[in-house]
């Protein structure tokens, strides 16, 4: 274990020493691919080490799941309790929460599950603390709220690195890259749109994974890191935002300093909150709600009129099947067809099947067998 971590540290130090330019780009690509491979090995080893078995089992419920991530004592449990009325234990010492505590929040018609988890520590991705289990829960989230303590704003970078090492990519769409192994002909690169990667960089990265022959197709641009991610796989892409808690403990000037420090360090605007006093709780709920993306659908009984008063709230991109599942567990098996009025269809009242994607404000009528 430590052998792997030492190797990773050495390579990371070398990467830091190497300036990026045309002449070094191939070498840098190879270093990054090496590091990613070793990290993946370390994470996989850590996952296996404790033999599974006692992982946290959390049943997902509601329309979406939010996970509160942060170092110990930043106020995750306090925040969960404030948002959901749950009673997760709060303590003035580290590692108060030892398991996953779920809560549920109703907001603008959506039911949002919130998970409070044990504090993360540096090295969690490699299995330190209860890293393995905690990371497993984070990876399954629909959205991550990264919670910082107002006195430790500088921890943002450390936390983000931990998530990155665990294969979690935040606030970025999954790069459109396919690597298809072939039996000969070397590595060929096809790009749709402009691509900033040289074929030599691609070859040296793939060679680290012993891929000597492959057709690589990249749509819409990609970096070396994106290519390495596609090569190694097991990456998850999750939206997230940062909230700084306990701002009730500092004056306005200090708050502003901390806020600016975070913007400078990682380039994102944090939300300044207090789980104690309830400061900016509505802003936090809005941020969660908007990032998750919800829309409305109006239901119309088979021979009746549509209920335009009370829409059903569903995730953006939901299909007729998703809505059936939400309405009743028998709806999918008894489904015959549906009719839709609105922007997702060409003709009003068009007949559609289960895979049809609904657009905000559509009217939907589901026809089932009795
Ligand atoms: N002043 C102030 N204190 C807070 C706030 N939120 C939490 N605290 C205090 O911070 C301490 C830790 O809070 P917890 O909610 O237990 O923190 P946690 O992140 O769940 O900690 P672990 O479970 O150990 O990871 C407690 O003493 C809380 O009362 C806040 O907004 N303002
Ligand atoms: Mg806690």
mmCIF file of C-alpha atoms in Angstrom, residues 5-333:
data_model
loop_
_atom_site.group_PDB
_atom_site.id
_atom_site.type_symbol
_atom_site.label_atom_id
_atom_site.label_comp_id
_atom_site.label_asym_id
_atom_site.label_seq_id
_atom_site.Cartn_x
_atom_site.Cartn_y
_atom_site.Cartn_z
ATOM 1 C CA UNK A 5 1.553 5.822 -2.427
ATOM 2 C CA UNK A 6 5.281 6.579 -2.413
ATOM 3 C CA UNK A 7 5.477 5.941 -6.138
ATOM 4 C CA UNK A 8 2.476 8.206 -6.713
ATOM 5 C CA UNK A 9 4.047 10.974 -4.632
ATOM 6 C CA UNK A 10 7.325 10.748 -6.502
ATOM 7 C CA UNK A 11 5.608 10.944 -9.873
ATOM 8 C CA UNK A 12 3.430 13.827 -8.726
ATOM 9 C CA UNK A 13 6.533 15.709 -7.592
ATOM 10 C CA UNK A 14 8.139 15.110 -10.970
ATOM 11 C CA UNK A 15 4.975 16.298 -12.724
ATOM 12 C CA UNK A 16 5.032 19.481 -10.694
ATOM 13 C CA UNK A 17 8.679 20.125 -11.630
ATOM 14 C CA UNK A 18 8.063 19.674 -15.347
ATOM 15 C CA UNK A 19 6.991 22.804 -17.221
ATOM 16 C CA UNK A 20 4.336 22.239 -19.884
ATOM 17 C CA UNK A 21 5.359 22.962 -23.442
ATOM 18 C CA UNK A 22 5.355 21.297 -26.804
ATOM 19 C CA UNK A 23 8.543 19.396 -26.117
ATOM 20 C CA UNK A 24 7.394 18.052 -22.746
ATOM 21 C CA UNK A 25 3.725 17.384 -23.513
ATOM 22 C CA UNK A 26 4.346 13.742 -24.402
ATOM 23 C CA UNK A 27 6.328 13.160 -21.225
ATOM 24 C CA UNK A 28 3.657 14.901 -19.136
ATOM 25 C CA UNK A 29 0.942 12.793 -20.709
ATOM 26 C CA UNK A 30 2.867 9.660 -19.834
ATOM 27 C CA UNK A 31 3.462 10.817 -16.240
ATOM 28 C CA UNK A 32 -0.212 11.637 -15.756
ATOM 29 C CA UNK A 33 -1.299 8.294 -17.195
ATOM 30 C CA UNK A 34 1.143 6.508 -14.878
ATOM 31 C CA UNK A 35 -0.153 8.383 -11.839
ATOM 32 C CA UNK A 36 -3.778 7.705 -12.798
ATOM 33 C CA UNK A 37 -3.060 3.999 -13.204
ATOM 34 C CA UNK A 38 -1.313 3.745 -9.841
ATOM 35 C CA UNK A 39 -4.099 5.667 -8.115
ATOM 36 C CA UNK A 40 -6.674 3.419 -9.679
ATOM 37 C CA UNK A 41 -4.728 0.437 -8.405
ATOM 38 C CA UNK A 42 -4.498 1.942 -4.910
ATOM 39 C CA UNK A 43 -8.220 2.741 -4.839
ATOM 40 C CA UNK A 44 -9.151 -0.728 -6.089
ATOM 41 C CA UNK A 45 -6.858 -2.289 -3.509
ATOM 42 C CA UNK A 46 -8.396 -0.175 -0.745
ATOM 43 C CA UNK A 47 -11.881 -1.156 -1.890
ATOM 44 C CA UNK A 48 -10.966 -4.825 -1.700
ATOM 45 C CA UNK A 49 -8.905 -4.608 1.507
ATOM 46 C CA UNK A 50 -11.733 -4.460 4.014
ATOM 47 C CA UNK A 51 -13.481 -7.176 2.084
ATOM 48 C CA UNK A 52 -16.667 -5.246 1.399
ATOM 49 C CA UNK A 53 -19.329 -6.657 3.670
ATOM 50 C CA UNK A 54 -19.628 -3.769 6.053
ATOM 51 C CA UNK A 55 -20.131 -1.022 3.488
ATOM 52 C CA UNK A 56 -22.786 1.564 4.273
ATOM 53 C CA UNK A 57 -26.071 0.493 2.855
ATOM 54 C CA UNK A 58 -28.307 3.410 2.061
ATOM 55 C CA UNK A 59 -31.540 3.037 0.265
ATOM 56 C CA UNK A 60 -31.983 5.796 -2.264
ATOM 57 C CA UNK A 61 -35.366 7.434 -2.065
ATOM 58 C CA UNK A 62 -37.157 10.507 -3.357
ATOM 59 C CA UNK A 63 -36.502 12.220 -6.679
ATOM 60 C CA UNK A 64 -32.781 12.753 -6.161
ATOM 61 C CA UNK A 65 -30.026 12.262 -3.605
ATOM 62 C CA UNK A 66 -27.742 14.972 -2.224
ATOM 63 C CA UNK A 67 -24.621 14.058 -0.262
ATOM 64 C CA UNK A 68 -22.996 16.431 2.240
ATOM 65 C CA UNK A 69 -19.231 16.061 1.986
ATOM 66 C CA UNK A 70 -16.676 17.687 4.237
ATOM 67 C CA UNK A 71 -13.897 17.206 6.741
ATOM 68 C CA UNK A 72 -14.904 16.321 10.320
ATOM 69 C CA UNK A 73 -16.796 18.927 12.371
ATOM 70 C CA UNK A 74 -17.601 21.347 9.538
ATOM 71 C CA UNK A 75 -21.296 21.048 10.423
ATOM 72 C CA UNK A 76 -22.677 18.413 8.032
ATOM 73 C CA UNK A 77 -25.002 16.896 10.629
ATOM 74 C CA UNK A 78 -26.127 20.311 11.841
ATOM 75 C CA UNK A 79 -26.984 21.218 8.240
ATOM 76 C CA UNK A 80 -28.876 17.978 7.613
ATOM 77 C CA UNK A 81 -30.920 18.552 10.753
ATOM 78 C CA UNK A 82 -31.679 22.127 9.768
ATOM 79 C CA UNK A 83 -32.783 21.205 6.240
ATOM 80 C CA UNK A 84 -34.768 18.082 7.017
ATOM 81 C CA UNK A 85 -35.684 18.054 10.703
ATOM 82 C CA UNK A 86 -33.730 14.814 11.117
ATOM 83 C CA UNK A 87 -31.849 14.225 14.359
ATOM 84 C CA UNK A 88 -28.349 13.309 13.282
ATOM 85 C CA UNK A 89 -25.970 13.521 16.214
ATOM 86 C CA UNK A 90 -24.010 16.771 16.462
ATOM 87 C CA UNK A 91 -20.793 17.009 18.444
ATOM 88 C CA UNK A 92 -18.043 19.513 19.130
ATOM 89 C CA UNK A 93 -15.472 16.847 18.302
ATOM 90 C CA UNK A 94 -14.325 15.111 15.106
ATOM 91 C CA UNK A 95 -15.986 11.906 13.858
ATOM 92 C CA UNK A 96 -19.311 12.347 15.604
ATOM 93 C CA UNK A 97 -21.107 10.769 12.673
ATOM 94 C CA UNK A 98 -19.943 7.200 12.066
ATOM 95 C CA UNK A 99 -22.438 6.011 9.519
ATOM 96 C CA UNK A 100 -24.778 7.399 6.868
ATOM 97 C CA UNK A 101 -27.770 9.305 8.178
ATOM 98 C CA UNK A 102 -30.515 10.032 5.652
ATOM 99 C CA UNK A 103 -33.043 12.833 5.774
ATOM 100 C CA UNK A 104 -35.677 14.067 3.373
ATOM 101 C CA UNK A 105 -36.476 17.589 2.236
ATOM 102 C CA UNK A 106 -39.565 18.689 0.309
ATOM 103 C CA UNK A 107 -38.829 21.657 -1.886
ATOM 104 C CA UNK A 108 -40.953 23.170 -4.652
ATOM 105 C CA UNK A 109 -42.798 19.896 -5.091
ATOM 106 C CA UNK A 110 -39.676 17.710 -5.241
ATOM 107 C CA UNK A 111 -38.701 15.165 -2.623
ATOM 108 C CA UNK A 112 -34.954 15.402 -2.139
ATOM 109 C CA UNK A 113 -33.022 12.875 -0.075
ATOM 110 C CA UNK A 114 -30.068 14.285 1.846
ATOM 111 C CA UNK A 115 -27.324 12.038 3.185
ATOM 112 C CA UNK A 116 -25.113 13.027 6.103
ATOM 113 C CA UNK A 117 -21.898 11.010 6.118
ATOM 114 C CA UNK A 118 -18.820 10.699 8.344
ATOM 115 C CA UNK A 119 -16.156 13.354 7.881
ATOM 116 C CA UNK A 120 -13.732 12.740 5.056
ATOM 117 C CA UNK A 121 -10.005 12.891 5.782
ATOM 118 C CA UNK A 122 -7.012 13.380 3.503
ATOM 119 C CA UNK A 123 -6.173 9.993 2.004
ATOM 120 C CA UNK A 124 -9.811 8.839 2.093
ATOM 121 C CA UNK A 125 -9.695 7.898 -1.589
ATOM 122 C CA UNK A 126 -6.939 5.446 -0.737
ATOM 123 C CA UNK A 127 -9.071 3.957 2.025
ATOM 124 C CA UNK A 128 -7.995 6.005 5.065
ATOM 125 C CA UNK A 129 -10.555 6.523 7.802
ATOM 126 C CA UNK A 130 -13.705 4.938 6.518
ATOM 127 C CA UNK A 131 -12.762 6.376 3.146
ATOM 128 C CA UNK A 132 -13.821 3.380 1.138
ATOM 129 C CA UNK A 133 -17.386 3.403 2.394
ATOM 130 C CA UNK A 134 -17.729 7.168 2.462
ATOM 131 C CA UNK A 135 -16.443 7.522 -1.087
ATOM 132 C CA UNK A 136 -18.825 4.793 -2.224
ATOM 133 C CA UNK A 137 -21.783 6.831 -0.973
ATOM 134 C CA UNK A 138 -20.457 10.035 -2.537
ATOM 135 C CA UNK A 139 -20.016 8.346 -5.908
ATOM 136 C CA UNK A 140 -23.684 7.366 -5.954
ATOM 137 C CA UNK A 141 -24.952 10.919 -5.342
ATOM 138 C CA UNK A 142 -26.910 12.970 -7.854
ATOM 139 C CA UNK A 143 -25.355 16.128 -6.456
ATOM 140 C CA UNK A 144 -22.623 16.886 -3.933
ATOM 141 C CA UNK A 145 -22.621 19.743 -1.457
ATOM 142 C CA UNK A 146 -19.040 20.378 -0.393
ATOM 143 C CA UNK A 147 -19.108 21.863 3.065
ATOM 144 C CA UNK A 148 -16.208 23.890 4.465
ATOM 145 C CA UNK A 149 -15.650 25.430 7.876
ATOM 146 C CA UNK A 150 -15.298 29.203 7.818
ATOM 147 C CA UNK A 151 -11.987 28.874 9.674
ATOM 148 C CA UNK A 152 -10.664 26.312 7.217
ATOM 149 C CA UNK A 153 -11.598 27.737 3.839
ATOM 150 C CA UNK A 154 -8.198 26.692 2.557
ATOM 151 C CA UNK A 155 -9.287 23.059 2.788
ATOM 152 C CA UNK A 156 -11.297 23.347 -0.424
ATOM 153 C CA UNK A 157 -8.380 22.264 -2.596
ATOM 154 C CA UNK A 158 -7.549 19.262 -0.410
ATOM 155 C CA UNK A 159 -11.128 18.069 -0.466
ATOM 156 C CA UNK A 160 -11.452 18.491 -4.219
ATOM 157 C CA UNK A 161 -8.250 16.521 -4.750
ATOM 158 C CA UNK A 162 -9.609 13.732 -2.567
ATOM 159 C CA UNK A 163 -12.763 13.523 -4.674
ATOM 160 C CA UNK A 164 -10.708 13.671 -7.857
ATOM 161 C CA UNK A 165 -8.491 10.818 -6.685
ATOM 162 C CA UNK A 166 -11.605 8.765 -6.008
ATOM 163 C CA UNK A 167 -12.606 9.117 -9.663
ATOM 164 C CA UNK A 168 -15.256 11.757 -9.018
ATOM 165 C CA UNK A 169 -15.380 14.519 -11.635
ATOM 166 C CA UNK A 170 -17.211 17.579 -10.538
ATOM 167 C CA UNK A 171 -19.262 20.015 -12.621
ATOM 168 C CA UNK A 172 -18.088 18.754 -15.959
ATOM 169 C CA UNK A 173 -19.863 16.784 -18.633
ATOM 170 C CA UNK A 174 -18.464 13.387 -19.480
ATOM 171 C CA UNK A 175 -16.003 13.886 -22.339
ATOM 172 C CA UNK A 176 -17.131 12.184 -25.535
ATOM 173 C CA UNK A 177 -14.240 9.794 -26.166
ATOM 174 C CA UNK A 178 -14.327 6.217 -27.442
ATOM 175 C CA UNK A 179 -11.276 4.003 -27.449
ATOM 176 C CA UNK A 180 -11.808 0.937 -29.577
ATOM 177 C CA UNK A 181 -9.008 -1.600 -29.422
ATOM 178 C CA UNK A 182 -7.912 -3.032 -32.756
ATOM 179 C CA UNK A 183 -5.575 -5.904 -33.576
ATOM 180 C CA UNK A 184 -3.072 -3.936 -35.636
ATOM 181 C CA UNK A 185 -2.406 -0.641 -37.391
ATOM 182 C CA UNK A 186 -1.225 1.297 -34.352
ATOM 183 C CA UNK A 187 -3.145 4.097 -32.670
ATOM 184 C CA UNK A 188 -5.339 6.170 -34.956
ATOM 185 C CA UNK A 189 -6.932 9.420 -33.829
ATOM 186 C CA UNK A 190 -10.170 10.810 -35.235
ATOM 187 C CA UNK A 191 -11.544 14.095 -34.012
ATOM 188 C CA UNK A 192 -14.889 15.745 -34.597
ATOM 189 C CA UNK A 193 -14.280 19.470 -34.070
ATOM 190 C CA UNK A 194 -10.920 20.922 -33.099
ATOM 191 C CA UNK A 195 -8.652 18.903 -30.869
ATOM 192 C CA UNK A 196 -5.673 20.159 -28.892
ATOM 193 C CA UNK A 197 -4.112 16.717 -28.491
ATOM 194 C CA UNK A 198 -1.241 15.552 -30.677
ATOM 195 C CA UNK A 199 -1.259 11.972 -31.875
ATOM 196 C CA UNK A 200 2.092 11.450 -30.115
ATOM 197 C CA UNK A 201 0.557 12.448 -26.782
ATOM 198 C CA UNK A 202 -2.342 10.066 -27.349
ATOM 199 C CA UNK A 203 0.032 7.230 -28.235
ATOM 200 C CA UNK A 204 2.214 7.692 -25.173
ATOM 201 C CA UNK A 205 -0.813 7.850 -22.864
ATOM 202 C CA UNK A 206 -2.407 4.705 -24.296
ATOM 203 C CA UNK A 207 0.946 2.917 -24.211
ATOM 204 C CA UNK A 208 0.915 3.262 -20.407
ATOM 205 C CA UNK A 209 -2.110 0.975 -20.458
ATOM 206 C CA UNK A 210 -0.431 -1.293 -22.990
ATOM 207 C CA UNK A 211 -2.809 -0.223 -25.718
ATOM 208 C CA UNK A 212 -0.727 -0.233 -28.895
ATOM 209 C CA UNK A 213 -3.526 -0.574 -31.439
ATOM 210 C CA UNK A 214 -6.761 1.381 -31.196
ATOM 211 C CA UNK A 215 -9.177 3.697 -32.956
ATOM 212 C CA UNK A 216 -9.669 6.755 -30.783
ATOM 213 C CA UNK A 217 -12.652 8.970 -31.530
ATOM 214 C CA UNK A 218 -12.961 12.328 -29.776
ATOM 215 C CA UNK A 219 -15.988 14.555 -30.214
ATOM 216 C CA UNK A 220 -15.911 18.165 -29.050
ATOM 217 C CA UNK A 221 -12.378 18.477 -27.712
ATOM 218 C CA UNK A 222 -10.520 16.760 -24.880
ATOM 219 C CA UNK A 223 -7.518 17.249 -22.624
ATOM 220 C CA UNK A 224 -4.862 14.724 -21.650
ATOM 221 C CA UNK A 225 -6.726 14.193 -18.371
ATOM 222 C CA UNK A 226 -9.978 13.485 -20.225
ATOM 223 C CA UNK A 227 -8.259 10.883 -22.365
ATOM 224 C CA UNK A 228 -6.706 9.238 -19.303
ATOM 225 C CA UNK A 229 -10.138 9.176 -17.630
ATOM 226 C CA UNK A 230 -11.675 7.518 -20.685
ATOM 227 C CA UNK A 231 -8.835 4.981 -20.772
ATOM 228 C CA UNK A 232 -9.082 4.025 -17.097
ATOM 229 C CA UNK A 233 -12.889 4.225 -16.860
ATOM 230 C CA UNK A 234 -14.873 4.015 -13.594
ATOM 231 C CA UNK A 235 -15.231 7.783 -13.443
ATOM 232 C CA UNK A 236 -18.439 9.447 -12.292
ATOM 233 C CA UNK A 237 -19.524 12.945 -13.334
ATOM 234 C CA UNK A 238 -21.513 14.741 -10.646
ATOM 235 C CA UNK A 239 -22.618 18.361 -10.219
ATOM 236 C CA UNK A 240 -21.468 20.021 -7.007
ATOM 237 C CA UNK A 241 -21.173 23.337 -5.252
ATOM 238 C CA UNK A 242 -19.313 24.692 -2.263
ATOM 239 C CA UNK A 243 -20.883 26.072 0.902
ATOM 240 C CA UNK A 244 -18.885 27.711 3.675
ATOM 241 C CA UNK A 245 -20.521 27.052 7.048
ATOM 242 C CA UNK A 246 -20.390 28.801 10.431
ATOM 243 C CA UNK A 247 -20.159 32.291 8.968
ATOM 244 C CA UNK A 248 -22.051 33.464 12.087
ATOM 245 C CA UNK A 249 -18.684 33.191 13.856
ATOM 246 C CA UNK A 250 -16.900 35.874 11.803
ATOM 247 C CA UNK A 251 -17.558 39.496 10.871
ATOM 248 C CA UNK A 252 -18.544 40.624 7.386
ATOM 249 C CA UNK A 253 -15.026 41.644 6.472
ATOM 250 C CA UNK A 254 -13.509 38.275 7.355
ATOM 251 C CA UNK A 255 -16.335 36.546 5.487
ATOM 252 C CA UNK A 256 -15.492 38.512 2.369
ATOM 253 C CA UNK A 257 -11.797 37.658 2.700
ATOM 254 C CA UNK A 258 -12.572 33.958 2.980
ATOM 255 C CA UNK A 259 -14.975 34.062 0.067
ATOM 256 C CA UNK A 260 -12.380 35.735 -2.122
ATOM 257 C CA UNK A 261 -9.694 33.287 -1.007
ATOM 258 C CA UNK A 262 -11.794 30.374 -2.241
ATOM 259 C CA UNK A 263 -12.620 32.059 -5.537
ATOM 260 C CA UNK A 264 -8.894 32.700 -6.071
ATOM 261 C CA UNK A 265 -7.891 29.175 -5.171
ATOM 262 C CA UNK A 266 -10.411 27.116 -7.066
ATOM 263 C CA UNK A 267 -12.304 29.586 -9.223
ATOM 264 C CA UNK A 268 -15.808 28.970 -7.916
ATOM 265 C CA UNK A 269 -18.171 31.165 -5.958
ATOM 266 C CA UNK A 270 -19.056 29.564 -2.612
ATOM 267 C CA UNK A 271 -22.316 30.043 -0.783
ATOM 268 C CA UNK A 272 -21.751 31.555 2.684
ATOM 269 C CA UNK A 273 -24.091 29.863 5.170
ATOM 270 C CA UNK A 274 -24.775 29.210 8.816
ATOM 271 C CA UNK A 275 -26.483 25.953 9.648
ATOM 272 C CA UNK A 276 -26.954 27.287 13.187
ATOM 273 C CA UNK A 277 -28.656 30.573 12.433
ATOM 274 C CA UNK A 278 -30.229 29.407 9.161
ATOM 275 C CA UNK A 279 -28.469 32.057 7.074
ATOM 276 C CA UNK A 280 -28.876 31.477 3.300
ATOM 277 C CA UNK A 281 -30.765 28.207 3.670
ATOM 278 C CA UNK A 282 -33.210 29.113 0.885
ATOM 279 C CA UNK A 283 -30.318 29.988 -1.420
ATOM 280 C CA UNK A 284 -28.776 26.602 -0.668
ATOM 281 C CA UNK A 285 -32.046 24.794 -1.397
ATOM 282 C CA UNK A 286 -32.407 26.734 -4.654
ATOM 283 C CA UNK A 287 -28.864 25.881 -5.681
ATOM 284 C CA UNK A 288 -29.523 22.168 -5.059
ATOM 285 C CA UNK A 289 -32.871 22.311 -6.849
ATOM 286 C CA UNK A 290 -31.551 24.197 -9.883
ATOM 287 C CA UNK A 291 -28.422 22.091 -10.250
ATOM 288 C CA UNK A 292 -30.476 18.895 -10.125
ATOM 289 C CA UNK A 293 -32.783 20.238 -12.799
ATOM 290 C CA UNK A 294 -36.494 19.696 -12.262
ATOM 291 C CA UNK A 295 -39.478 20.337 -14.521
ATOM 292 C CA UNK A 296 -43.255 20.104 -14.424
ATOM 293 C CA UNK A 297 -45.592 17.718 -16.182
ATOM 294 C CA UNK A 298 -49.387 18.034 -16.081
ATOM 295 C CA UNK A 299 -51.317 14.794 -15.847
ATOM 296 C CA UNK A 300 -54.549 14.194 -17.709
ATOM 297 C CA UNK A 301 -56.770 11.234 -16.846
ATOM 298 C CA UNK A 302 -57.724 9.148 -19.882
ATOM 299 C CA UNK A 303 -61.104 10.765 -20.589
ATOM 300 C CA UNK A 304 -60.837 13.735 -18.274
ATOM 301 C CA UNK A 305 -59.290 17.190 -18.263
ATOM 302 C CA UNK A 306 -55.664 17.896 -17.432
ATOM 303 C CA UNK A 307 -54.876 19.020 -13.888
ATOM 304 C CA UNK A 308 -53.243 22.362 -14.617
ATOM 305 C CA UNK A 309 -53.186 23.361 -10.962
ATOM 306 C CA UNK A 310 -50.861 20.759 -9.515
ATOM 307 C CA UNK A 311 -48.093 19.601 -11.802
ATOM 308 C CA UNK A 312 -46.004 16.554 -11.068
ATOM 309 C CA UNK A 313 -42.380 17.535 -10.385
ATOM 310 C CA UNK A 314 -39.828 15.362 -12.191
ATOM 311 C CA UNK A 315 -36.118 15.481 -13.068
ATOM 312 C CA UNK A 316 -35.218 17.189 -16.351
ATOM 313 C CA UNK A 317 -34.790 14.549 -19.051
ATOM 314 C CA UNK A 318 -37.320 12.126 -17.514
ATOM 315 C CA UNK A 319 -39.065 9.666 -19.816
ATOM 316 C CA UNK A 320 -42.646 8.423 -19.756
ATOM 317 C CA UNK A 321 -41.274 5.291 -18.059
ATOM 318 C CA UNK A 322 -39.708 7.380 -15.251
ATOM 319 C CA UNK A 323 -43.034 9.111 -14.661
ATOM 320 C CA UNK A 324 -44.954 5.799 -14.645
ATOM 321 C CA UNK A 325 -42.552 4.460 -12.001
ATOM 322 C CA UNK A 326 -43.077 7.535 -9.898
ATOM 323 C CA UNK A 327 -46.858 7.323 -10.078
ATOM 324 C CA UNK A 328 -47.405 3.682 -9.288
ATOM 325 C CA UNK A 329 -45.246 0.597 -9.244
ATOM 326 C CA UNK A 330 -47.670 -1.273 -11.550
ATOM 327 C CA UNK A 331 -47.855 1.435 -14.178
ATOM 328 C CA UNK A 332 -44.921 0.216 -16.253
ATOM 329 C CA UNK A 333 -46.133 -3.381 -16.487
#
